[in-house]
Coordinates of C-alpha atoms and ligand atoms in Angstrom, one line a residue:
Chain R
X1 CA 102.3 97.6 235.2
X2 CA 105.0 98.9 232.8
X3 CA 102.7 102.2 232.0
X4 CA 103.8 103.6 235.6
X5 CA 107.3 102.0 235.8
X6 CA 108.3 103.0 232.3
X7 CA 107.1 106.7 232.9
X8 CA 108.8 106.9 236.1
X9 CA 111.9 105.8 234.2
X10 CA 111.3 108.4 232.1
X11 CA 110.5 111.0 234.3
X12 CA 113.8 110.5 236.3
X13 CA 115.6 111.0 232.7
X14 CA 113.8 114.0 232.3
X15 CA 114.7 115.3 235.5
X16 CA 118.7 114.1 235.0
X17 CA 118.5 116.4 232.3
X18 CA 117.0 119.3 233.5
X19 CA 119.5 119.4 236.6
X20 CA 122.6 119.2 234.5
X21 CA 121.1 121.8 232.3
X22 CA 120.2 124.3 234.9
X23 CA 120.8 126.9 232.7
X24 CA 117.1 126.0 231.0
X25 CA 115.9 126.1 234.5
X26 CA 117.4 129.4 235.5
X27 CA 116.1 130.9 231.9
X28 CA 112.8 130.0 233.0
X29 CA 113.0 131.5 236.4
X30 CA 114.9 134.5 235.6
X31 CA 111.9 136.6 234.7
X32 CA 109.8 135.8 237.3
X33 CA 112.1 136.7 240.3
X34 CA 113.4 139.7 238.6
X35 CA 109.7 140.5 238.4
X36 CA 109.1 139.6 242.3
X37 CA 112.0 141.4 242.9
X38 CA 112.4 144.8 240.9
X39 CA 108.8 145.1 238.9
X40 CA 107.1 145.0 242.1
X41 CA 109.3 147.8 243.9
X42 CA 108.5 149.9 240.5
X43 CA 105.1 149.4 240.7
X44 CA 104.9 149.8 244.6
X45 CA 102.4 152.6 244.4
X46 CA 99.8 150.6 242.7
X47 CA 98.7 148.6 245.6
X48 CA 97.0 151.8 246.9
X49 CA 95.0 152.4 243.5
X50 CA 94.2 148.3 243.2
X51 CA 92.6 146.9 246.4
X52 CA 92.5 150.8 248.4
X53 CA 95.4 149.6 250.2
X54 CA 94.8 146.8 251.9
X55 CA 97.4 144.9 249.7
X56 CA 100.8 145.9 248.6
X57 CA 101.4 145.6 245.3
X58 CA 104.1 142.2 246.1
X59 CA 101.0 140.4 247.4
X60 CA 98.9 141.5 244.4
X61 CA 101.2 140.6 242.0
X62 CA 102.7 137.2 243.3
X63 CA 99.9 135.2 241.9
X64 CA 100.4 136.5 238.6
X65 CA 104.2 135.8 238.8
X66 CA 103.6 132.5 239.6
X67 CA 101.3 132.0 236.7
X68 CA 103.9 133.6 234.4
X69 CA 106.5 131.1 235.9
X70 CA 104.6 128.0 235.3
X71 CA 103.6 129.6 231.7
X72 CA 107.4 129.7 230.8
X73 CA 108.2 126.6 231.9
X74 CA 105.2 124.7 230.5
X75 CA 106.4 126.4 227.3
X76 CA 109.7 124.6 227.4
X77 CA 108.3 121.0 227.2
X78 CA 107.7 120.8 223.6
X79 CA 111.2 122.0 222.5
X80 CA 112.6 118.7 224.6
X81 CA 110.1 116.5 222.9
X82 CA 111.5 118.0 219.4
X83 CA 115.0 117.4 220.8
X84 CA 114.3 113.4 221.3
X85 CA 112.6 113.7 217.8
X86 CA 115.5 115.2 215.7
X87 CA 118.0 113.3 217.9
X88 CA 116.5 109.6 217.3
X89 CA 116.4 109.5 221.0
X90 CA 112.7 108.8 220.4
X91 CA 113.0 106.1 217.4
X92 CA 115.3 104.5 219.8
X93 CA 112.8 104.2 222.3
X94 CA 110.3 103.2 220.0
X95 CA 112.6 100.3 219.0
X96 CA 112.0 98.8 222.7
X97 CA 109.1 97.2 224.2
X98 CA 108.7 100.7 226.4
X99 CA 104.8 101.2 226.7
X100 CA 104.0 104.3 224.4
X101 CA 101.7 106.2 226.5
X102 CA 104.1 105.9 229.4
X103 CA 106.3 108.4 227.1
X104 CA 104.0 111.3 227.0
X105 CA 103.1 110.4 230.6
X106 CA 106.5 110.3 231.5
X107 CA 107.3 113.8 230.1
X108 CA 104.3 115.8 231.7
X109 CA 104.8 114.6 234.8
X110 CA 108.4 116.0 235.2
X111 CA 106.7 119.3 233.2
X112 CA 104.5 119.2 236.1
X113 CA 107.4 118.4 238.9
X114 CA 109.3 121.3 237.6
X115 CA 106.5 123.5 237.4
X116 CA 105.7 123.0 241.2
X117 CA 108.9 123.5 242.6
X118 CA 109.5 126.4 240.6
X119 CA 106.5 127.8 241.9
X120 CA 107.4 126.9 245.9
X121 CA 111.0 128.6 245.0
X122 CA 108.8 132.1 244.1
X123 CA 106.5 131.2 247.1
X124 CA 109.5 130.9 249.0
X125 CA 111.3 134.2 248.1
X126 CA 107.7 136.1 247.9
X127 CA 107.6 135.0 251.9
X128 CA 110.7 136.4 252.7
X129 CA 109.4 139.7 250.9
X130 CA 106.7 139.9 253.6
X131 CA 103.6 137.9 251.3
X132 CA 102.1 135.9 253.9
X133 CA 99.3 132.9 252.5
X134 CA 96.1 134.3 254.1
X135 CA 94.7 131.3 253.9
X136 CA 97.5 129.1 255.4
X137 CA 99.0 126.1 254.2
X138 CA 96.1 124.8 253.0
X139 CA 96.1 128.1 250.6
X140 CA 99.5 127.2 249.7
X141 CA 98.9 123.8 248.6
X142 CA 95.4 124.7 246.7
X143 CA 97.8 127.6 245.1
X144 CA 100.3 124.6 243.9
X145 CA 97.6 122.2 242.9
X146 CA 95.7 125.2 240.5
X147 CA 99.6 125.8 239.4
X148 CA 99.7 121.9 238.6
X149 CA 97.0 121.8 236.6
X150 CA 97.4 124.8 234.3
X151 CA 101.3 123.8 233.8
X152 CA 99.7 120.4 232.5
X153 CA 97.4 122.4 230.5
X154 CA 99.7 124.7 229.2
X155 CA 102.6 122.0 228.2
X156 CA 99.8 120.6 225.6
X157 CA 100.1 123.7 224.1
X158 CA 104.1 123.5 224.0
X159 CA 103.5 119.7 223.4
X160 CA 101.4 119.8 220.1
X161 CA 103.1 122.6 218.6
X162 CA 106.7 120.6 218.8
X163 CA 105.0 117.4 217.2
X164 CA 103.2 119.3 214.7
X165 CA 105.8 121.0 213.7
X166 CA 108.9 119.3 214.6
X167 CA 111.1 122.7 215.3
X168 CA 112.2 124.5 218.6
X169 CA 112.5 127.6 217.3
X170 CA 108.8 127.8 216.3
X171 CA 107.6 126.7 219.5
X172 CA 110.3 129.4 221.4
X173 CA 108.9 131.7 218.9
X174 CA 105.4 131.0 219.7
X175 CA 105.8 131.2 223.3
X176 CA 107.8 134.2 223.0
X177 CA 104.9 135.9 221.3
X178 CA 102.0 135.0 222.9
X179 CA 103.6 135.6 226.5
X180 CA 103.4 139.5 227.1
X181 CA 100.1 140.0 225.0
X182 CA 98.3 137.3 227.3
X183 CA 99.9 138.2 230.3
X184 CA 99.1 142.0 229.9
X185 CA 95.9 141.6 228.9
X186 CA 94.9 139.5 232.2
X187 CA 94.6 140.2 235.7
X188 CA 98.1 138.8 236.4
X189 CA 99.9 142.6 237.1
X190 CA 96.9 144.4 237.5
X191 CA 93.5 144.3 238.8
X192 CA 90.4 144.7 236.7
X193 CA 89.6 148.0 237.5
X194 CA 92.6 149.8 236.7
X195 CA 92.7 148.5 232.9
X196 CA 91.2 150.6 229.8
X197 CA 87.3 149.3 228.9
X198 CA 88.6 147.5 225.9
X199 CA 91.2 145.3 227.6
X200 CA 88.9 144.8 230.4
X201 CA 86.7 143.0 228.0
X202 CA 89.6 141.0 226.7
X203 CA 90.6 140.0 230.0
X204 CA 87.6 138.6 231.1
X205 CA 87.7 136.1 228.2
X206 CA 91.5 135.4 228.7
X207 CA 92.2 132.0 230.7
X208 CA 94.9 133.5 232.2
X209 CA 92.7 135.6 234.4
X210 CA 90.9 133.0 235.5
X211 CA 93.6 131.1 236.5
X212 CA 95.5 134.2 238.3
X213 CA 92.3 135.2 240.0
X214 CA 92.4 131.2 241.3
X215 CA 95.9 132.1 242.6
X216 CA 95.1 135.0 244.0
X217 CA 92.5 134.6 246.0
X218 CA 94.3 132.0 248.2
X219 CA 97.3 134.1 248.8
X220 CA 95.7 137.5 249.4
X221 CA 92.0 136.3 250.9
X222 CA 90.3 138.8 249.0
X223 CA 87.3 138.5 246.7
X224 CA 87.3 139.2 243.3
X225 CA 87.3 142.8 242.9
X226 CA 89.4 143.1 245.8
X227 CA 86.9 145.1 248.0
X228 CA 86.9 142.5 250.7
X229 CA 89.9 140.8 252.0
X230 CA 88.9 138.3 254.2
X231 CA 86.6 136.0 253.3
X232 CA 88.9 133.3 253.0
X233 CA 88.3 130.9 249.9
X234 CA 86.1 132.1 247.2
X235 CA 85.0 128.8 245.5
X236 CA 83.2 130.2 242.9
X237 CA 86.4 131.7 241.4
X238 CA 88.1 128.7 242.1
X239 CA 85.9 126.1 240.7
X240 CA 85.1 128.1 237.6
X241 CA 89.1 128.2 236.9
X242 CA 89.3 124.7 237.2
X243 CA 86.7 124.7 234.7
X244 CA 88.4 126.7 232.2
X245 CA 91.7 125.0 232.8
X246 CA 90.2 121.5 232.4
X247 CA 88.9 123.0 229.1
X248 CA 91.9 124.2 227.5
X249 CA 93.8 121.0 228.9
X250 CA 91.2 118.8 226.9
X251 CA 92.1 120.5 223.9
X252 CA 95.6 120.6 224.5
X253 CA 96.4 117.6 225.5
X254 CA 94.0 116.1 223.4
X255 CA 95.5 117.3 220.8
X256 CA 99.1 116.5 221.7
X257 CA 97.9 113.2 222.3
X258 CA 96.5 112.8 218.4
X259 CA 99.6 114.0 217.2
X260 CA 101.6 111.8 219.6
X261 CA 99.6 108.6 217.9
X262 CA 100.9 110.0 214.4
X263 CA 104.5 110.5 215.5
X264 CA 104.4 107.1 217.2
X265 CA 103.0 104.5 214.5
Chain G
X1 CA 112.2 76.0 206.6
X2 CA 111.7 80.0 207.0
X3 CA 113.8 82.1 207.9
X4 CA 114.8 84.6 210.7
X5 CA 114.1 88.1 208.5
X6 CA 111.4 87.1 205.9
X7 CA 111.1 89.9 203.3
X8 CA 108.7 89.3 200.4
X9 CA 107.6 91.9 197.9
X10 CA 108.3 94.9 200.2
X11 CA 107.5 98.2 199.2
X12 CA 107.5 101.6 200.6
X13 CA 106.7 104.6 199.2
X14 CA 106.9 107.8 201.3
X15 CA 104.3 110.2 202.2
X16 CA 105.9 112.6 198.9
X17 CA 106.0 109.9 196.4
X18 CA 109.6 108.8 197.0
X19 CA 109.4 105.0 196.0
X20 CA 112.4 103.9 197.9
X21 CA 111.9 100.4 198.2
X22 CA 110.6 98.8 194.9
X23 CA 109.4 95.0 196.0
X24 CA 112.2 93.3 197.5
X25 CA 112.2 89.6 198.6
X26 CA 114.9 87.9 200.5
X27 CA 115.7 85.8 203.9
X28 CA 117.8 85.7 206.3
X29 CA 118.3 82.6 208.0
X30 CA 119.1 81.8 211.8
X31 CA 122.7 82.7 213.2
X32 CA 123.6 84.1 209.8
X33 CA 125.8 87.2 209.4
X34 CA 124.1 88.9 206.6
X35 CA 125.4 92.2 204.8
X36 CA 122.9 94.6 203.1
X37 CA 124.7 96.7 201.1
X38 CA 123.9 99.2 198.6
X39 CA 124.7 103.1 197.4
X40 CA 123.5 106.1 198.9
X41 CA 119.7 106.6 198.7
X42 CA 119.1 102.6 197.8
X43 CA 117.2 102.1 200.4
X44 CA 119.0 100.1 203.3
X45 CA 117.6 102.8 206.2
X46 CA 114.0 102.2 205.1
X47 CA 114.2 98.7 204.8
X48 CA 115.9 98.4 208.3
X49 CA 113.3 100.6 209.8
X50 CA 110.4 98.5 208.6
X51 CA 112.3 95.8 209.7
X52 CA 112.4 97.2 213.1
X53 CA 108.8 98.3 213.2
X54 CA 109.7 102.0 213.0
X55 CA 108.1 102.5 209.5
X56 CA 104.5 101.2 208.2
X57 CA 105.1 99.1 205.1
X58 CA 103.5 100.0 201.7
X59 CA 102.7 96.7 200.7
X60 CA 104.5 93.3 201.2
X61 CA 105.1 91.4 203.8
X62 CA 107.9 91.1 206.5
X63 CA 108.6 89.1 209.0
X64 CA 111.4 88.9 212.1
X65 CA 111.6 85.7 213.8
X66 CA 108.0 84.6 212.2
X67 CA 106.8 87.4 213.8
X68 CA 104.3 90.0 211.5
X69 CA 106.4 93.1 211.5
X70 CA 102.9 94.9 212.0
X71 CA 100.5 92.8 213.9
X72 CA 103.3 91.5 216.2
X73 CA 105.3 94.4 216.5
X74 CA 105.4 94.4 220.0
X75 CA 106.8 91.0 220.2
X76 CA 109.4 91.8 217.7
X77 CA 110.6 94.9 219.8
X78 CA 111.6 92.0 222.6
X79 CA 114.0 90.2 220.4
X80 CA 116.0 92.6 218.3
X81 CA 118.8 95.3 219.1
X82 CA 118.3 98.2 216.8
X83 CA 121.4 100.6 216.1
X84 CA 120.1 103.8 213.9
X85 CA 123.0 105.0 211.5
X86 CA 122.9 108.3 213.3
X87 CA 124.6 107.4 216.7
X88 CA 121.8 108.2 219.2
X89 CA 122.7 108.3 223.0
X90 CA 121.8 110.5 225.5
X91 CA 124.6 113.1 226.0
X92 CA 123.0 114.4 229.2
X93 CA 123.4 111.2 231.2
X94 CA 126.5 108.9 231.7
X95 CA 127.6 106.1 229.9
X96 CA 126.5 103.4 232.5
X97 CA 122.7 105.5 232.7
X98 CA 122.2 105.1 228.9
X99 CA 122.7 101.5 229.5
X100 CA 120.9 101.2 232.4
X101 CA 117.9 103.2 230.9
X102 CA 117.5 100.8 228.0
X103 CA 117.3 98.0 230.3
X104 CA 114.9 99.5 232.1
X105 CA 112.9 100.5 228.6
X106 CA 113.5 96.5 227.9
X107 CA 111.6 95.8 231.0
X108 CA 114.3 94.1 232.4
X109 CA 115.3 94.5 236.5
X110 CA 117.2 95.7 239.0
X111 CA 120.1 93.7 239.2
X112 CA 120.4 91.6 236.1
X113 CA 120.7 95.6 234.6
X114 CA 123.1 96.6 236.5
X115 CA 125.2 92.9 236.1
X116 CA 124.5 93.4 232.6
X117 CA 125.1 96.4 232.3
X118 CA 128.9 95.8 234.1
X119 CA 129.6 93.3 231.3
X120 CA 128.9 95.3 228.7
X121 CA 130.8 98.4 229.9
X122 CA 134.1 95.6 230.1
X123 CA 133.1 94.7 226.4
X124 CA 133.2 97.7 224.9
X125 CA 136.0 99.3 226.5
X126 CA 133.8 102.3 228.5
X127 CA 134.6 101.3 232.1
X128 CA 136.6 103.6 232.6
X129 CA 134.4 106.1 231.2
X130 CA 131.4 104.5 232.5
X131 CA 130.4 107.5 234.7
X132 CA 131.2 110.3 232.8
X133 CA 128.1 112.1 230.8
X134 CA 128.1 110.7 227.3
X135 CA 128.3 114.0 226.0
X136 CA 131.9 114.6 226.8
X137 CA 133.1 111.0 225.0
X138 CA 134.7 110.8 221.8
X139 CA 132.9 109.6 218.6
X140 CA 134.5 106.6 218.4
X141 CA 133.0 106.0 222.3
X142 CA 129.6 107.3 221.6
X143 CA 129.7 104.7 219.0
X144 CA 130.5 102.2 221.1
X145 CA 128.2 102.6 223.7
X146 CA 125.1 102.9 221.7
X147 CA 126.3 99.5 220.4
X148 CA 126.2 98.2 223.9
X149 CA 122.5 99.8 224.3
X150 CA 121.1 97.4 221.6
X151 CA 122.6 94.6 223.6
X152 CA 121.7 95.2 227.0
X153 CA 118.5 93.0 226.3
X154 CA 120.5 89.9 224.9
X155 CA 118.7 90.2 221.7
X156 CA 118.1 87.3 219.2
X157 CA 118.8 89.6 216.3
X158 CA 120.7 92.7 215.6
X159 CA 120.3 95.1 213.2
X160 CA 122.7 97.8 212.5
X161 CA 122.6 100.5 210.4
X162 CA 126.4 101.5 209.3
X163 CA 127.8 101.1 212.5
X164 CA 131.6 101.6 212.1
X165 CA 130.9 104.9 209.6
X166 CA 133.3 107.3 210.6
X167 CA 135.2 105.8 213.2
X168 CA 139.0 105.3 213.0
X169 CA 140.4 102.1 212.0
X170 CA 141.1 100.9 215.2
X171 CA 138.0 101.2 216.9
X172 CA 136.5 100.0 213.9
X173 CA 138.1 96.5 213.6
X174 CA 137.5 96.6 217.6
X175 CA 133.6 96.3 216.7
X176 CA 134.4 93.9 213.8
X177 CA 135.8 91.6 215.9
X178 CA 133.2 92.0 218.8
X179 CA 130.3 91.4 216.1
X180 CA 132.3 88.1 214.8
X181 CA 132.1 87.2 218.4
X182 CA 128.4 87.9 218.8
X183 CA 127.6 85.9 215.8
X184 CA 129.7 82.9 216.9
X185 CA 127.3 83.2 220.0
X186 CA 124.3 82.6 218.1
X187 CA 123.0 86.1 217.6
X188 CA 121.7 86.7 214.0
X189 CA 123.3 90.1 212.6
X190 CA 122.1 92.0 210.0
X191 CA 124.0 94.8 209.1
X192 CA 124.8 97.6 206.5
X193 CA 128.3 99.0 205.7
X194 CA 130.3 100.8 203.5
X195 CA 133.4 98.7 204.4
X196 CA 133.3 96.1 201.4
X197 CA 136.6 94.0 202.8
X198 CA 134.6 93.6 206.7
X199 CA 131.5 92.1 204.5
X200 CA 133.8 89.7 202.5
X201 CA 135.7 88.8 205.7
X202 CA 132.9 88.1 208.1
X203 CA 129.1 88.2 206.1
X204 CA 128.2 84.4 205.3
X205 CA 125.4 86.2 202.7
X206 CA 124.6 89.6 201.7
X207 CA 122.5 91.3 199.2
X208 CA 122.9 94.3 197.2
X209 CA 119.9 96.9 197.0
X210 CA 120.2 99.5 194.2
X211 CA 117.7 102.2 193.6
X212 CA 115.1 100.2 196.1
X213 CA 115.2 96.9 194.2
X214 CA 117.7 94.0 194.7
X215 CA 120.1 93.5 192.6
X216 CA 122.5 90.7 193.6
X217 CA 122.5 88.4 196.3
X218 CA 124.7 85.4 197.7
X219 CA 127.6 84.7 199.6
X220 CA 130.5 87.0 199.0
X221 CA 132.0 83.8 197.3
X222 CA 129.9 83.1 194.7
X223 CA 129.2 87.1 194.1
X224 CA 132.8 87.3 193.1
X225 CA 133.0 83.9 191.0
X226 CA 130.4 85.6 189.2
X227 CA 132.3 88.2 187.9
X228 CA 133.9 84.8 186.2
X229 CA 137.7 86.8 185.8
X230 CA 140.3 88.1 187.4
X231 CA 142.3 90.5 187.0
X232 CA 145.8 90.9 185.1
X233 CA 147.9 94.4 185.5
X234 CA 150.5 94.8 183.1
X235 CA 153.3 97.5 183.5
X236 CA 155.0 98.5 180.4
X237 CA 158.9 99.5 180.5
X238 CA 158.6 102.5 177.9
X239 CA 155.2 103.5 176.8
X240 CA 155.7 104.8 173.5
X241 CA 158.4 102.5 171.4
X242 CA 159.0 103.1 167.5
X243 CA 156.4 101.7 165.2
X244 CA 153.6 103.1 167.6
X245 CA 152.2 102.9 171.2
X246 CA 153.2 99.7 173.3
X247 CA 149.7 99.5 174.7
X248 CA 148.3 98.9 171.0
X249 CA 151.1 96.4 170.5
X250 CA 150.2 94.6 173.2
X251 CA 146.4 94.5 172.5
X252 CA 147.2 93.1 169.2
X253 CA 149.5 90.1 170.8
X254 CA 146.8 89.6 173.3
X255 CA 144.0 89.6 170.8
X256 CA 146.1 87.2 168.5
X257 CA 147.2 84.8 170.5
X258 CA 144.8 84.6 174.1
X259 CA 141.5 83.6 173.5
X260 CA 140.9 83.4 177.4
X261 CA 141.0 87.3 177.3
X262 CA 137.5 88.9 178.3
X263 CA 138.1 92.5 178.3
X264 CA 141.3 94.7 178.1
X265 CA 141.4 98.1 179.5
X266 CA 143.8 100.7 179.7
X267 CA 145.9 101.6 182.9
X268 CA 147.9 104.0 184.2
X269 CA 151.2 101.5 183.8
X270 CA 149.9 99.9 181.0
X271 CA 147.0 97.3 180.7
X272 CA 144.4 95.6 183.1
X273 CA 143.6 92.4 181.6
X274 CA 140.2 90.6 182.7
X275 CA 140.7 86.6 182.1
X276 CA 139.7 83.3 183.7
X277 CA 142.3 81.6 185.6
X278 CA 144.6 84.7 185.4
X279 CA 147.5 83.5 187.4
X280 CA 148.1 80.2 185.0
X281 CA 148.4 82.8 181.7
X282 CA 151.5 84.4 183.4
X283 CA 154.1 82.4 181.8
X284 CA 152.3 82.3 178.5
X285 CA 152.1 86.0 178.9
X286 CA 155.6 86.7 179.8
X287 CA 156.9 84.5 176.5
X288 CA 154.3 86.6 174.0
X289 CA 155.6 89.5 175.0
X290 CA 159.4 88.6 175.0
X291 CA 158.6 87.2 171.5
X292 CA 157.2 90.5 170.4
X293 CA 160.1 92.6 172.0
X294 CA 157.6 94.1 174.4
X295 CA 159.4 94.7 177.7
X296 CA 157.3 94.1 180.7
X297 CA 157.9 96.4 183.8
X298 CA 155.6 94.5 186.2
X299 CA 152.6 91.9 186.1
X300 CA 150.2 91.2 189.1
X301 CA 147.2 89.0 189.4
X302 CA 144.2 89.9 191.5
X303 CA 141.0 87.8 191.8
X304 CA 138.0 89.5 191.8
X305 CA 136.8 91.7 194.9
X306 CA 133.5 92.7 196.2
X307 CA 134.2 96.0 194.9
X308 CA 134.0 94.6 191.6
X309 CA 131.0 93.1 192.5
X310 CA 129.3 96.1 193.7
X311 CA 130.9 98.2 190.6
X312 CA 129.2 95.7 188.3
X313 CA 126.0 95.4 189.5
X314 CA 125.4 99.1 190.8
X315 CA 127.7 100.6 188.0
X316 CA 129.2 102.7 191.3
X317 CA 132.0 102.2 193.6
X318 CA 131.0 102.2 196.8
X319 CA 131.4 105.7 198.6
X320 CA 134.0 105.3 202.0
X321 CA 133.7 108.5 203.9
X322 CA 137.0 108.6 205.5
X323 CA 137.5 109.1 209.0
X324 CA 135.7 112.0 209.9
X325 CA 134.9 114.8 212.5
X326 CA 133.4 112.2 214.3
X327 CA 136.5 111.9 216.9
X328 CA 137.3 115.8 216.9
X329 CA 133.9 116.5 218.9
X330 CA 135.6 116.2 222.4
X331 CA 135.1 118.4 225.5
X332 CA 134.4 121.9 223.7
X333 CA 132.1 120.5 220.8
X334 CA 129.7 119.0 223.2
X335 CA 126.1 119.7 221.7
X336 CA 123.2 121.2 223.6
X337 CA 120.1 118.9 224.1
Ligands
ATP401 N1 111.2 110.1 205.6 C1 111.5 110.2 204.2 N2 110.6 111.2 203.4 C2 110.7 110.9 202.1 N3 111.6 110.0 201.5 C3 112.4 109.7 202.3 C4 112.5 109.5 203.4 N4 113.2 108.8 204.5 C5 114.2 108.2 203.1 N5 113.7 108.9 201.8 C6 114.4 108.5 200.6 O1 114.3 107.1 200.4 C7 115.2 106.9 199.8 C8 116.1 105.8 200.6 O2 116.5 106.0 201.5 P1 117.6 105.6 202.7 O3 117.4 106.1 203.5 O4 116.3 103.9 202.7 O5 118.9 104.7 202.0 P2 120.1 104.2 202.5 O6 120.2 102.8 201.5 O7 119.8 104.0 203.9 O8 121.0 105.2 201.8 P3 122.4 105.7 203.1 O9 123.4 104.9 202.3 O10 122.5 107.0 202.6 O11 122.1 105.9 203.9 C9 116.2 108.0 199.2 O12 115.7 108.8 198.3 C10 115.7 109.1 200.4 O13 115.9 110.5 199.8
MG402 MG1 120.9 105.0 205.4

């Protein structure tokens, strides 16, 4: 089937490009790692307020940092597509019998692979800092799965923006503008109870909060409001997050597919 | 017999209202080396994009190898090689990787790709640089690599949009020589270029487009013949002599004694005279000027060139961008991708 082989070859191309431009990986990993090493130290006293002292702040924040990383790396996806459009490489591919959908699928595959690889790096670093997975290896696999799923949906925003505007600057600009507001008004770096009332309301509707909560539970083993911390998997929280991510994914990837068809035809 | 490229009443109007192609009709025969010429903005690239299935036409019909460019697009893509006007190679991949990827996208398989890639690297003289990233290639090397990627799958028809623009003379000559060999092997070549001398030497037929319409087509020989006249350039020894300007006097002589002259224009050194069978006129000209005491310093006859053809049909001289910065982007000018 040419769909799978084409997607695979284009996936390999993307990975080669990524490895040969390590600066891109560096940029998207830099911030999460600084957060993991410094931010968590700066706010280490927060741990006491957040969970009544059962969790260190580092253990709490790891989920948020994992998500932050997925957020920023997925947001680079659209710029790669813009590059291919601008350089004429997309047109060059389109003049061959390559499977059209495979071009998009190969792209998404490499985005997911990249998010997963970066997540593993962060989890290993966190482990070195004393964050042990409360739900064991299964829990971490679940974390990685959730992050991959989130990364896929989030790539969709970036890809759609790139395909619509055909401008890498716009994609970067929008990514930069929304990253911190979305991250800070979510449960990524502080617990819900720690926020002022109005922000709690925002956070409750913020998709980032849903995804973070679903990642945090397997790492910490705590319930949603962090009052009990040996409950194992909190499937209610996890499945709710899957629902939210799927909703986002359908919209963003749907838009991407639609815009891609328009560019390709 | 239908041609390998058949275009009839083809129209393309872009979304912003630009009428790039206004109903052109032409045919390219199988095995032909076909030149598609025209000034900037004439609609050459637009036509190529439609023929290579990259752009949708507005109306009219176009087929390649008997296949409809819209309904049979997938089949067409398997038998054509396409080189864009802008050089397109993936600068993060090596030359070899670029070629291999192209083979994979053309649905070829491992061993066949490897063999073909090695062969092509040799042909375009990139074997030594094969495992260097294309981003480090010079402009000429990138152009050659780009050309090679269009050939991986042994296409029947090559569509080349200015494949030698911006190259130094040696690379240009090498590419034209290679295209000639490909054509001799039976590959049909559809090419746009600004290099009329090469077109004259290599293209069996050509079409000239201007402002979206075909203004002339035929063999280089026929088109030149249509011009009808050779140009005779006359140089005079002293441009002002007693009794008036030498040019005026020479004009009088020409107008009185030579019926075959179709046009006379002033030139830097004297006059340029257009006439049928110019070389046969030379002895008489010399005698007539001698009798009139006009002393010639030089006389030269040249038959019409494609430049004259181009000028006649488009009112413009073809632009030739001289060797651009293409070569100067070496190690340090690598573009980010
Ligand atoms: N995507 C587009 N949208 C609108 N107008 C376009 C587009 N592409 C080309 N044009 C216009 O269509 C006309 C023909 O362009 P085209 O690129 O086909 O010319 P060309 O003959 O290849 O010229 P050149 O020798 O400069 O390459 C030009 O007026 C150009 O500005
Ligand atoms: Mg052009």
